[in-house]
Amino acid sequence: MSALLFRSTNGQSPAVNLREAFLAGQAPDRGLYLPEAFPRFTPAEIAAFAGLPYHEIAARVLTRFTAGIIPDATIAEMCHDAYDFNIPLELIHDRIFLMRLDQGPTASFKDFAAQMMSRMFGHFFQEDHREVTILTATSGDTGAAVAHAFHNIPGTRVVVLFPIDEISLSQRKLMTTLGDNIRTVAIDGKFDDCQAMVKRAFTDPALAHIHLSSANSINIGRLLPQSVYYFYAASRLAQPGEPMAFSIPSGNFGDMMGAVVAREMGLPVRKIIASVNENDSFPRYLSSGVYEKISPSRNSVSNAMNVGHPSNLARLVAVYGGQMDETGKIHRQPDLAAMRRDIFSSSINDERTRTSLRDFWNKYQILLEPHGVVAWQGFLDWNAVEPLGNAPAVIVETANPAKFPEEVEKVVGWPPDVPAAITAALAQPEHHDRMGADYDQFRSYLLARHAPA
Ligand SMILES: *Cc1c(COP(=O)(O)O)cnc(C)c1O
């Protein structure tokens, strides 16, 4: 079987196979990779997921993309190994459920993709012994998930940049206590500074001899594993062929693109609700057809979603037949009517986020955190204009409340329970390097670490 090809959303770079798309991260023309055509499941194939554990559903979905590149049996093994934690589906009321994606090793949904990506990078290294350095900037959750997933994976080194004053203690400790092939660098600056330094390194000719790759949400390897839990939820909660609604708290729109991928592969979907905080460039675009990014991005309590220009919008626009470049400029409008039929989007400000978190606790005795509650409130906004009826719906909770203890305690009056993974990290000694937001210094740092032995 010949391997699936991936093309760039900017349409200038040649189509490549999954391995090349994965190792490159971003396409040479600065676009994002998408499959030329999405593989499709038959309704019978989707119905068969009902009896399968999560890791087997993951293998069936992912092998549609990896066939011809990685043996199916290897993918099955990786999935079995990676997905050994629970994915609770908690009843809220009627047929509305909370899907908790916070039971992985770093207590956020970023673990789902990071755990798979590290295994795939490890596999490619075993094949051709090309060492790779994963360079990533983080505002908290991505860095922790990536550091954990790549710890001791042969052939990989990880360098994580984080803004010294902008991340919580538990987020920091989940990265800085690992050591070995994981280096963390505290930057005296903002997340935007960290991201700018990483972006520059990728295009710096002086670093061309170092094989750099990214694990951020532009990498196709990050997107594909994030489609699996939508199939999983439907296999447990919907009748065969019955469409369901998903509400997803969105920042870079990688998680919600997972739902779009699942829909393109044949999963019946009633509505995808992209719930955002005050960074409302997408809901404005969906209603007006005019895209204006928010710059600088607005700070809010759901800090993992403080994204003024979601990078995955280029992919969403492409799926609907349009073209948006990496700066947010639209070269060809997508089919906006079809997009509005499939997707709803609502912006929730901090005041509504806090009120909703308290109300939700009082009404259902279920504890959310600032990201998941944005999804809940976005769902209510949608349901007010388009009643759900008796259809099933899932609200996606993307992090454990213990990652945001101050905010949660302020609202409900007591601190959330801390999962074992976080307690363990908090007890470990940490080590990180530190520097100013100075690109030349960062380049020297990378060069020193990659000097020939
Ligand atoms: C990253 C993150 C999000 C946003 O996910 P995107 O794929 O960037 O839209 C939401 N919630 C939490 C807790 C996150 O860490």
Short mmCIF file of C-alpha atoms and ligand atoms in Angstrom, two decimals:
data_model
loop_
_atom_site.label_atom_id
_atom_site.label_comp_id
_atom_site.label_asym_id
_atom_site.label_seq_id
_atom_site.Cartn_x
_atom_site.Cartn_y
_atom_site.Cartn_z
CA MET A 1 0.00 0.00 0.00
CA SER A 2 1.44 3.40 -0.92
CA ALA A 3 1.68 5.94 1.89
CA LEU A 4 -0.74 8.81 2.28
CA LEU A 5 0.60 12.18 1.14
CA PHE A 6 0.42 15.45 3.04
CA ARG A 7 0.30 18.85 1.41
CA SER A 8 1.00 22.31 2.79
CA THR A 9 -1.85 24.74 3.44
CA ASN A 10 0.22 27.40 1.64
CA GLY A 11 0.28 25.25 -1.50
CA GLN A 12 3.91 26.01 -2.46
CA SER A 13 5.89 23.10 -0.99
CA PRO A 14 5.76 19.62 -2.54
CA ALA A 15 3.55 16.97 -0.96
CA VAL A 16 5.42 14.65 1.41
CA ASN A 17 4.72 11.46 3.31
CA LEU A 18 3.92 11.34 7.02
CA ARG A 19 7.50 10.74 8.07
CA GLU A 20 8.75 13.85 6.29
CA ALA A 21 5.83 15.98 7.45
CA PHE A 22 6.37 14.78 10.99
CA LEU A 23 10.13 15.39 11.11
CA ALA A 24 9.83 18.82 9.49
CA GLY A 25 7.02 20.14 11.70
CA GLN A 26 6.24 23.11 9.48
CA ALA A 27 6.29 22.94 5.66
CA PRO A 28 9.15 24.83 3.93
CA ASP A 29 6.63 27.39 2.61
CA ARG A 30 5.57 28.03 6.24
CA GLY A 31 2.24 26.30 5.75
CA LEU A 32 0.87 23.44 7.83
CA TYR A 33 0.58 19.87 6.60
CA LEU A 34 -2.78 18.22 5.98
CA PRO A 35 -3.56 14.88 4.30
CA GLU A 36 -4.31 15.26 0.57
CA ALA A 37 -7.52 13.37 1.25
CA PHE A 38 -8.80 12.12 4.60
CA PRO A 39 -9.05 8.35 5.00
CA ARG A 40 -12.69 7.35 5.68
CA PHE A 41 -14.25 4.74 7.90
CA THR A 42 -17.49 3.00 6.95
CA PRO A 43 -20.37 3.28 9.46
CA ALA A 44 -19.82 -0.42 10.25
CA GLU A 45 -16.15 0.18 11.04
CA ILE A 46 -17.08 3.02 13.40
CA ALA A 47 -19.84 0.94 15.03
CA ALA A 48 -17.22 -1.72 15.78
CA PHE A 49 -15.33 0.73 18.04
CA ALA A 50 -18.04 0.26 20.67
CA GLY A 51 -16.46 -2.90 22.02
CA LEU A 52 -12.83 -1.80 21.90
CA PRO A 53 -10.56 -0.31 24.55
CA TYR A 54 -9.14 3.16 23.90
CA HIS A 55 -5.73 2.02 22.72
CA GLU A 56 -7.25 -0.24 20.05
CA ILE A 57 -9.45 2.56 18.72
CA ALA A 58 -6.32 4.73 18.63
CA ALA A 59 -4.46 2.09 16.62
CA ARG A 60 -7.33 1.75 14.11
CA VAL A 61 -7.49 5.50 13.60
CA LEU A 62 -3.75 6.18 13.47
CA THR A 63 -2.83 3.29 11.16
CA ARG A 64 -5.01 4.95 8.50
CA PHE A 65 -2.37 7.69 8.43
CA THR A 66 0.80 5.71 9.16
CA ALA A 67 0.25 2.73 6.78
CA GLY A 68 3.28 2.25 4.55
CA ILE A 69 5.46 4.29 6.93
CA ILE A 70 5.27 2.48 10.28
CA PRO A 71 4.10 -1.15 10.56
CA ASP A 72 0.54 -1.46 11.93
CA ALA A 73 1.74 -3.81 14.67
CA THR A 74 4.26 -1.19 15.83
CA ILE A 75 1.56 1.48 16.03
CA ALA A 76 -0.66 -0.93 17.98
CA GLU A 77 2.17 -1.51 20.45
CA MET A 78 2.86 2.23 20.83
CA CYS A 79 -0.83 2.90 21.52
CA HIS A 80 -1.03 0.12 24.06
CA ASP A 81 2.03 1.48 25.79
CA ALA A 82 1.05 5.18 25.64
CA TYR A 83 -2.62 5.03 26.60
CA ASP A 84 -2.57 3.22 29.92
CA PHE A 85 -4.62 5.84 31.80
CA ASN A 86 -8.36 6.42 32.22
CA ILE A 87 -10.54 8.67 30.08
CA PRO A 88 -13.53 9.29 32.38
CA LEU A 89 -16.89 10.17 30.81
CA GLU A 90 -18.83 11.77 33.64
CA LEU A 91 -22.57 12.28 33.38
CA ILE A 92 -23.65 15.92 33.81
CA HIS A 93 -27.35 15.51 33.05
CA ASP A 94 -29.56 13.78 30.47
CA ARG A 95 -27.17 12.74 27.71
CA ILE A 96 -24.59 15.46 28.34
CA PHE A 97 -21.19 14.23 29.51
CA LEU A 98 -17.87 15.62 30.65
CA MET A 99 -14.86 13.94 29.01
CA ARG A 100 -11.85 14.30 31.30
CA LEU A 101 -8.61 14.28 29.35
CA ASP A 102 -6.59 15.06 32.48
CA GLN A 103 -5.49 11.63 33.71
CA GLY A 104 -2.20 11.38 31.81
CA PRO A 105 1.27 11.81 33.33
CA THR A 106 1.13 15.64 33.35
CA ALA A 107 -2.61 16.04 33.94
CA SER A 108 -3.53 17.86 30.71
CA PHE A 109 -4.85 16.68 27.33
CA LYS A 110 -1.47 17.57 25.80
CA ASP A 111 -0.31 14.13 27.02
CA PHE A 112 -2.44 12.38 24.39
CA ALA A 113 -0.40 13.78 21.51
CA ALA A 114 2.98 14.07 23.24
CA GLN A 115 3.00 10.42 24.31
CA MET A 116 2.43 9.29 20.72
CA MET A 117 4.83 11.79 19.14
CA SER A 118 7.74 10.75 21.32
CA ARG A 119 7.25 7.10 20.38
CA MET A 120 7.10 7.97 16.69
CA PHE A 121 10.25 10.09 16.89
CA GLY A 122 11.95 7.20 18.71
CA HIS A 123 10.87 4.83 15.95
CA PHE A 124 12.24 7.05 13.19
CA PHE A 125 15.52 7.39 15.08
CA GLN A 126 15.86 3.60 15.32
CA GLU A 127 15.42 3.41 11.56
CA ASP A 128 18.03 5.94 10.48
CA HIS A 129 19.92 7.04 13.60
CA ARG A 130 19.37 10.69 12.92
CA GLU A 131 19.41 12.56 16.22
CA VAL A 132 16.79 15.21 16.65
CA THR A 133 16.47 18.11 19.04
CA ILE A 134 12.91 19.03 19.92
CA LEU A 135 12.72 22.73 20.53
CA THR A 136 9.62 24.09 22.16
CA ALA A 137 8.36 27.21 23.86
CA THR A 138 5.68 26.72 26.47
CA SER A 139 3.21 28.70 28.51
CA GLY A 140 2.90 25.65 30.76
CA ASP A 141 1.14 22.48 29.66
CA THR A 142 2.89 21.68 26.37
CA GLY A 143 6.37 21.83 27.88
CA ALA A 144 5.44 19.50 30.71
CA ALA A 145 3.74 16.98 28.42
CA VAL A 146 6.59 17.03 25.90
CA ALA A 147 9.33 16.78 28.55
CA HIS A 148 7.63 13.79 30.17
CA ALA A 149 6.91 12.04 26.89
CA PHE A 150 10.45 12.41 25.50
CA HIS A 151 12.32 11.69 28.72
CA ASN A 152 14.89 8.97 27.90
CA ILE A 153 13.63 8.41 24.35
CA PRO A 154 16.80 7.40 22.45
CA GLY A 155 17.97 9.79 19.73
CA THR A 156 16.05 12.75 21.08
CA ARG A 157 17.00 15.80 23.08
CA VAL A 158 14.50 18.33 24.29
CA VAL A 159 15.02 22.03 24.96
CA VAL A 160 12.03 23.79 26.52
CA LEU A 161 11.88 27.57 26.91
CA PHE A 162 9.47 28.97 29.44
CA PRO A 163 8.74 32.47 30.74
CA ILE A 164 10.04 32.58 34.30
CA ASP A 165 7.15 34.50 35.81
CA GLU A 166 4.24 33.20 33.77
CA ILE A 167 3.91 29.56 34.72
CA SER A 168 2.73 27.86 37.88
CA LEU A 169 4.96 25.94 40.28
CA SER A 170 3.48 22.57 39.36
CA GLN A 171 3.77 23.28 35.63
CA ARG A 172 7.44 24.18 36.11
CA LYS A 173 8.28 21.24 38.34
CA LEU A 174 6.75 18.77 35.87
CA MET A 175 9.53 19.79 33.41
CA THR A 176 12.51 20.82 35.54
CA THR A 177 12.80 17.69 37.68
CA LEU A 178 13.47 15.22 34.86
CA GLY A 179 17.10 15.82 33.76
CA ASP A 180 18.86 13.40 31.35
CA ASN A 181 17.94 14.40 27.77
CA ILE A 182 15.56 17.15 28.92
CA ARG A 183 16.87 20.71 29.27
CA THR A 184 14.70 23.54 30.44
CA VAL A 185 15.55 27.21 30.09
CA ALA A 186 13.84 29.91 32.12
CA ILE A 187 13.62 33.11 30.10
CA ASP A 188 13.43 36.50 31.75
CA GLY A 189 10.64 37.53 29.46
CA LYS A 190 7.16 36.71 28.24
CA PHE A 191 5.82 33.66 26.45
CA ASP A 192 5.87 35.69 23.22
CA ASP A 193 9.66 36.18 23.67
CA CYS A 194 10.19 32.43 24.11
CA GLN A 195 8.16 31.70 21.02
CA ALA A 196 10.02 34.29 18.95
CA MET A 197 13.39 32.79 19.98
CA VAL A 198 12.26 29.29 19.00
CA LYS A 199 10.91 30.48 15.66
CA ARG A 200 14.17 32.25 14.87
CA ALA A 201 16.22 29.17 15.69
CA PHE A 202 14.28 27.16 13.10
CA THR A 203 15.32 29.51 10.29
CA ASP A 204 18.86 30.30 11.54
CA PRO A 205 21.53 29.13 9.02
CA ALA A 206 24.09 28.96 11.85
CA LEU A 207 22.03 26.14 13.36
CA ALA A 208 21.39 24.30 10.08
CA HIS A 209 23.65 21.40 11.09
CA ILE A 210 21.54 20.69 14.18
CA HIS A 211 18.46 18.69 13.32
CA LEU A 212 15.72 20.71 14.98
CA SER A 213 12.08 19.74 15.11
CA SER A 214 9.06 21.08 16.86
CA ALA A 215 6.44 19.47 19.03
CA ASN A 216 4.04 22.38 19.01
CA SER A 217 0.60 22.33 17.50
CA ILE A 218 1.80 23.02 13.97
CA ASN A 219 3.15 19.45 13.81
CA ILE A 220 0.76 17.02 12.10
CA GLY A 221 1.91 14.39 14.60
CA ARG A 222 0.29 16.44 17.31
CA LEU A 223 -3.03 16.68 15.51
CA LEU A 224 -3.76 13.08 14.55
CA PRO A 225 -3.78 11.53 18.06
CA GLN A 226 -6.19 14.30 19.11
CA SER A 227 -8.88 12.90 16.81
CA VAL A 228 -9.06 9.58 18.63
CA TYR A 229 -10.95 10.62 21.79
CA TYR A 230 -13.88 11.91 19.75
CA PHE A 231 -14.30 8.44 18.23
CA TYR A 232 -13.94 6.99 21.70
CA ALA A 233 -16.61 9.25 23.23
CA ALA A 234 -19.05 8.47 20.42
CA SER A 235 -18.38 4.73 20.75
CA ARG A 236 -19.48 4.89 24.40
CA LEU A 237 -22.25 7.49 24.28
CA ALA A 238 -23.93 7.55 20.85
CA GLN A 239 -26.01 4.95 19.04
CA PRO A 240 -24.43 3.76 15.77
CA GLY A 241 -24.80 6.57 13.24
CA GLU A 242 -26.15 9.05 15.80
CA PRO A 243 -24.50 12.50 15.53
CA MET A 244 -23.22 14.08 18.72
CA ALA A 245 -22.11 17.55 19.76
CA PHE A 246 -18.63 18.35 21.13
CA SER A 247 -17.66 21.52 22.95
CA ILE A 248 -13.91 22.14 23.08
CA PRO A 249 -11.98 24.87 24.96
CA SER A 250 -9.76 26.30 22.24
CA GLY A 251 -6.51 28.26 21.99
CA ASN A 252 -4.41 27.19 19.01
CA PHE A 253 -7.37 25.10 17.77
CA GLY A 254 -5.39 21.85 17.67
CA ASP A 255 -7.84 20.05 19.92
CA MET A 256 -10.92 21.21 17.99
CA MET A 257 -9.16 20.30 14.71
CA GLY A 258 -8.99 16.76 16.11
CA ALA A 259 -12.80 16.78 16.07
CA VAL A 260 -12.79 18.14 12.51
CA VAL A 261 -10.44 15.32 11.47
CA ALA A 262 -12.74 12.75 13.09
CA ARG A 263 -15.70 14.23 11.21
CA GLU A 264 -13.77 14.17 7.93
CA MET A 265 -13.02 10.49 8.60
CA GLY A 266 -16.72 9.72 8.86
CA LEU A 267 -17.70 10.27 12.50
CA PRO A 268 -21.27 11.66 12.61
CA VAL A 269 -21.08 15.06 14.31
CA ARG A 270 -24.01 17.30 15.18
CA LYS A 271 -21.94 20.38 16.01
CA ILE A 272 -18.38 21.24 16.93
CA ILE A 273 -18.40 24.08 19.45
CA ALA A 274 -15.11 25.99 19.55
CA SER A 275 -15.24 27.80 22.89
CA VAL A 276 -12.69 30.56 23.37
CA ASN A 277 -11.79 33.11 26.06
CA GLU A 278 -11.44 36.83 25.30
CA ASN A 279 -9.20 36.02 22.35
CA ASP A 280 -12.18 36.04 20.01
CA SER A 281 -10.68 36.29 16.52
CA PHE A 282 -12.38 33.08 15.40
CA PRO A 283 -15.97 33.68 16.55
CA ARG A 284 -15.76 37.13 14.96
CA TYR A 285 -14.52 35.64 11.72
CA LEU A 286 -17.20 32.96 11.70
CA SER A 287 -19.95 35.55 11.94
CA SER A 288 -18.46 38.32 9.76
CA GLY A 289 -16.19 36.53 7.28
CA VAL A 290 -13.49 39.09 8.12
CA TYR A 291 -10.43 37.75 9.92
CA GLU A 292 -8.50 40.01 12.27
CA LYS A 293 -6.00 38.48 14.64
CA ILE A 294 -5.74 39.77 18.19
CA SER A 295 -2.29 41.25 18.82
CA PRO A 296 -0.92 41.12 21.43
CA SER A 297 -2.99 38.23 22.75
CA ARG A 298 -5.25 38.99 25.72
CA ASN A 299 -4.49 37.53 29.13
CA SER A 300 -7.25 35.57 30.80
CA VAL A 301 -7.76 33.01 33.55
CA SER A 302 -7.75 30.17 31.00
CA ASN A 303 -4.11 30.99 30.26
CA ALA A 304 -3.40 28.00 27.99
CA MET A 305 -5.85 29.59 25.54
CA ASN A 306 -4.32 33.07 25.39
CA VAL A 307 -3.77 32.87 21.66
CA GLY A 308 -4.46 35.89 19.46
CA HIS A 309 -3.97 34.07 16.16
CA PRO A 310 -4.68 30.33 16.41
CA SER A 311 -2.15 28.55 14.19
CA ASN A 312 -4.51 25.73 13.25
CA LEU A 313 -7.02 28.08 11.62
CA ALA A 314 -4.98 27.67 8.43
CA ARG A 315 -5.89 23.99 8.53
CA LEU A 316 -9.55 24.63 9.30
CA VAL A 317 -9.84 27.10 6.43
CA ALA A 318 -8.16 24.56 4.10
CA VAL A 319 -10.59 21.78 5.07
CA TYR A 320 -13.41 24.09 3.96
CA GLY A 321 -11.76 24.87 0.63
CA GLY A 322 -10.09 28.20 1.47
CA GLN A 323 -6.54 29.39 2.01
CA MET A 324 -5.12 31.34 4.94
CA ASP A 325 -1.39 31.97 5.25
CA GLU A 326 0.70 31.89 8.43
CA THR A 327 0.17 35.59 9.07
CA GLY A 328 -3.63 35.17 9.06
CA LYS A 329 -4.17 36.70 5.62
CA ILE A 330 -6.97 35.01 3.70
CA HIS A 331 -6.10 34.35 0.05
CA ARG A 332 -9.26 32.39 -0.71
CA GLN A 333 -12.40 32.32 1.41
CA PRO A 334 -13.56 28.91 2.62
CA ASP A 335 -17.18 27.79 2.29
CA LEU A 336 -18.38 29.86 5.25
CA ALA A 337 -21.95 28.56 5.05
CA ALA A 338 -20.71 24.98 5.46
CA MET A 339 -18.41 26.05 8.27
CA ARG A 340 -21.30 27.70 10.12
CA ARG A 341 -23.43 24.61 9.64
CA ASP A 342 -20.78 22.41 11.26
CA ILE A 343 -19.18 24.74 13.79
CA PHE A 344 -20.37 27.18 16.43
CA SER A 345 -18.04 29.48 18.34
CA SER A 346 -18.51 31.57 21.44
CA SER A 347 -16.21 33.86 23.43
CA ILE A 348 -16.42 33.67 27.24
CA ASN A 349 -14.87 36.48 29.28
CA ASP A 350 -13.23 35.99 32.69
CA GLU A 351 -16.27 37.11 34.61
CA ARG A 352 -18.50 34.53 32.94
CA THR A 353 -15.77 31.92 33.35
CA ARG A 354 -15.66 32.43 37.12
CA THR A 355 -19.43 32.63 37.55
CA SER A 356 -19.94 29.54 35.46
CA LEU A 357 -17.30 27.57 37.42
CA ARG A 358 -19.14 28.37 40.66
CA ASP A 359 -22.61 27.70 39.23
CA PHE A 360 -21.49 24.41 37.75
CA TRP A 361 -20.16 23.23 41.09
CA ASN A 362 -23.30 24.33 42.93
CA LYS A 363 -25.61 22.71 40.43
CA TYR A 364 -23.83 19.41 39.61
CA GLN A 365 -21.21 18.98 42.37
CA ILE A 366 -18.61 18.47 39.66
CA LEU A 367 -15.37 20.46 39.81
CA LEU A 368 -14.15 22.03 36.58
CA GLU A 369 -11.16 24.30 35.98
CA PRO A 370 -10.94 27.54 33.96
CA HIS A 371 -10.48 25.86 30.53
CA GLY A 372 -13.16 23.18 30.79
CA VAL A 373 -15.71 25.64 32.07
CA VAL A 374 -15.22 27.79 28.97
CA ALA A 375 -16.29 24.72 26.99
CA TRP A 376 -19.34 24.27 29.22
CA GLN A 377 -20.41 27.89 28.87
CA GLY A 378 -19.84 27.79 25.09
CA PHE A 379 -22.06 24.72 24.96
CA LEU A 380 -24.84 26.57 26.82
CA ASP A 381 -24.51 29.49 24.39
CA TRP A 382 -24.93 27.13 21.43
CA ASN A 383 -27.80 25.25 23.04
CA ALA A 384 -29.66 28.54 23.51
CA VAL A 385 -29.78 29.09 19.73
CA GLU A 386 -29.90 25.48 18.54
CA PRO A 387 -31.52 23.14 21.08
CA LEU A 388 -29.73 19.83 21.49
CA GLY A 389 -32.96 17.87 21.99
CA ASN A 390 -32.24 14.30 23.02
CA ALA A 391 -28.89 14.07 21.22
CA PRO A 392 -25.70 13.19 23.13
CA ALA A 393 -23.09 15.85 23.83
CA VAL A 394 -19.59 15.93 25.27
CA ILE A 395 -17.89 18.81 27.05
CA VAL A 396 -14.13 18.43 26.88
CA GLU A 397 -12.20 19.07 30.11
CA THR A 398 -8.55 19.60 29.14
CA ALA A 399 -6.73 19.88 32.48
CA ASN A 400 -6.92 18.77 36.07
CA PRO A 401 -8.28 21.42 38.48
CA ALA A 402 -5.15 20.91 40.61
CA LYS A 403 -3.11 22.64 37.89
CA PHE A 404 -4.96 25.87 38.71
CA PRO A 405 -5.40 25.65 42.49
CA GLU A 406 -5.53 29.40 43.24
CA GLU A 407 -8.22 30.16 40.71
CA VAL A 408 -10.33 27.16 41.67
CA GLU A 409 -10.05 27.87 45.38
CA LYS A 410 -10.98 31.52 44.87
CA VAL A 411 -14.19 30.46 43.19
CA VAL A 412 -15.40 27.39 45.11
CA GLY A 413 -13.73 28.10 48.46
CA TRP A 414 -11.40 25.12 48.84
CA PRO A 415 -8.33 23.81 47.02
CA PRO A 416 -8.69 20.88 44.58
CA ASP A 417 -7.17 17.45 45.30
CA VAL A 418 -3.70 17.04 43.86
CA PRO A 419 -3.08 13.96 41.67
CA ALA A 420 -0.12 11.72 42.47
CA ALA A 421 1.85 12.77 39.37
CA ILE A 422 1.94 16.38 40.52
CA THR A 423 2.66 15.57 44.17
CA ALA A 424 5.64 13.45 43.07
CA ALA A 425 7.06 16.22 40.86
CA LEU A 426 6.66 18.83 43.59
CA ALA A 427 8.81 16.72 45.92
CA GLN A 428 11.73 16.41 43.46
CA PRO A 429 14.72 18.76 43.23
CA GLU A 430 14.68 20.84 40.06
CA HIS A 431 17.25 22.17 37.65
CA HIS A 432 16.90 24.70 34.89
CA ASP A 433 19.16 27.07 33.00
CA ARG A 434 18.33 30.74 32.85
CA MET A 435 18.91 33.58 30.42
CA GLY A 436 17.51 36.84 29.17
CA ALA A 437 15.23 37.12 26.15
CA ASP A 438 18.34 37.39 23.99
CA TYR A 439 18.52 35.36 20.78
CA ASP A 440 22.33 35.49 20.37
CA GLN A 441 22.79 34.04 23.82
CA PHE A 442 20.29 31.31 23.04
CA ARG A 443 22.08 30.45 19.79
CA SER A 444 25.41 30.09 21.64
CA TYR A 445 23.68 27.88 24.17
CA LEU A 446 22.37 25.56 21.45
CA LEU A 447 25.71 25.50 19.66
CA ALA A 448 27.59 24.64 22.85
CA ARG A 449 25.23 21.79 23.59
CA HIS A 450 25.65 20.36 20.10
CA ALA A 451 29.41 20.73 19.71
CA PRO A 452 30.99 17.65 18.09
CA ALA A 453 32.31 15.35 20.84
C1 LIG B 1 -3.37 23.78 25.27
C2 LIG B 1 -4.59 23.82 26.09
C3 LIG B 1 -5.85 24.19 25.56
C4 LIG B 1 -6.02 24.67 24.14
O1 LIG B 1 -5.80 23.65 23.20
P1 LIG B 1 -5.55 24.05 21.68
O2 LIG B 1 -5.32 22.77 20.98
O3 LIG B 1 -4.34 24.95 21.67
O4 LIG B 1 -6.77 24.76 21.20
C5 LIG B 1 -6.96 24.13 26.38
N1 LIG B 1 -6.85 23.77 27.67
C6 LIG B 1 -5.68 23.41 28.22
C7 LIG B 1 -5.64 23.04 29.65
C8 LIG B 1 -4.51 23.41 27.46
O5 LIG B 1 -3.33 23.07 28.02
#
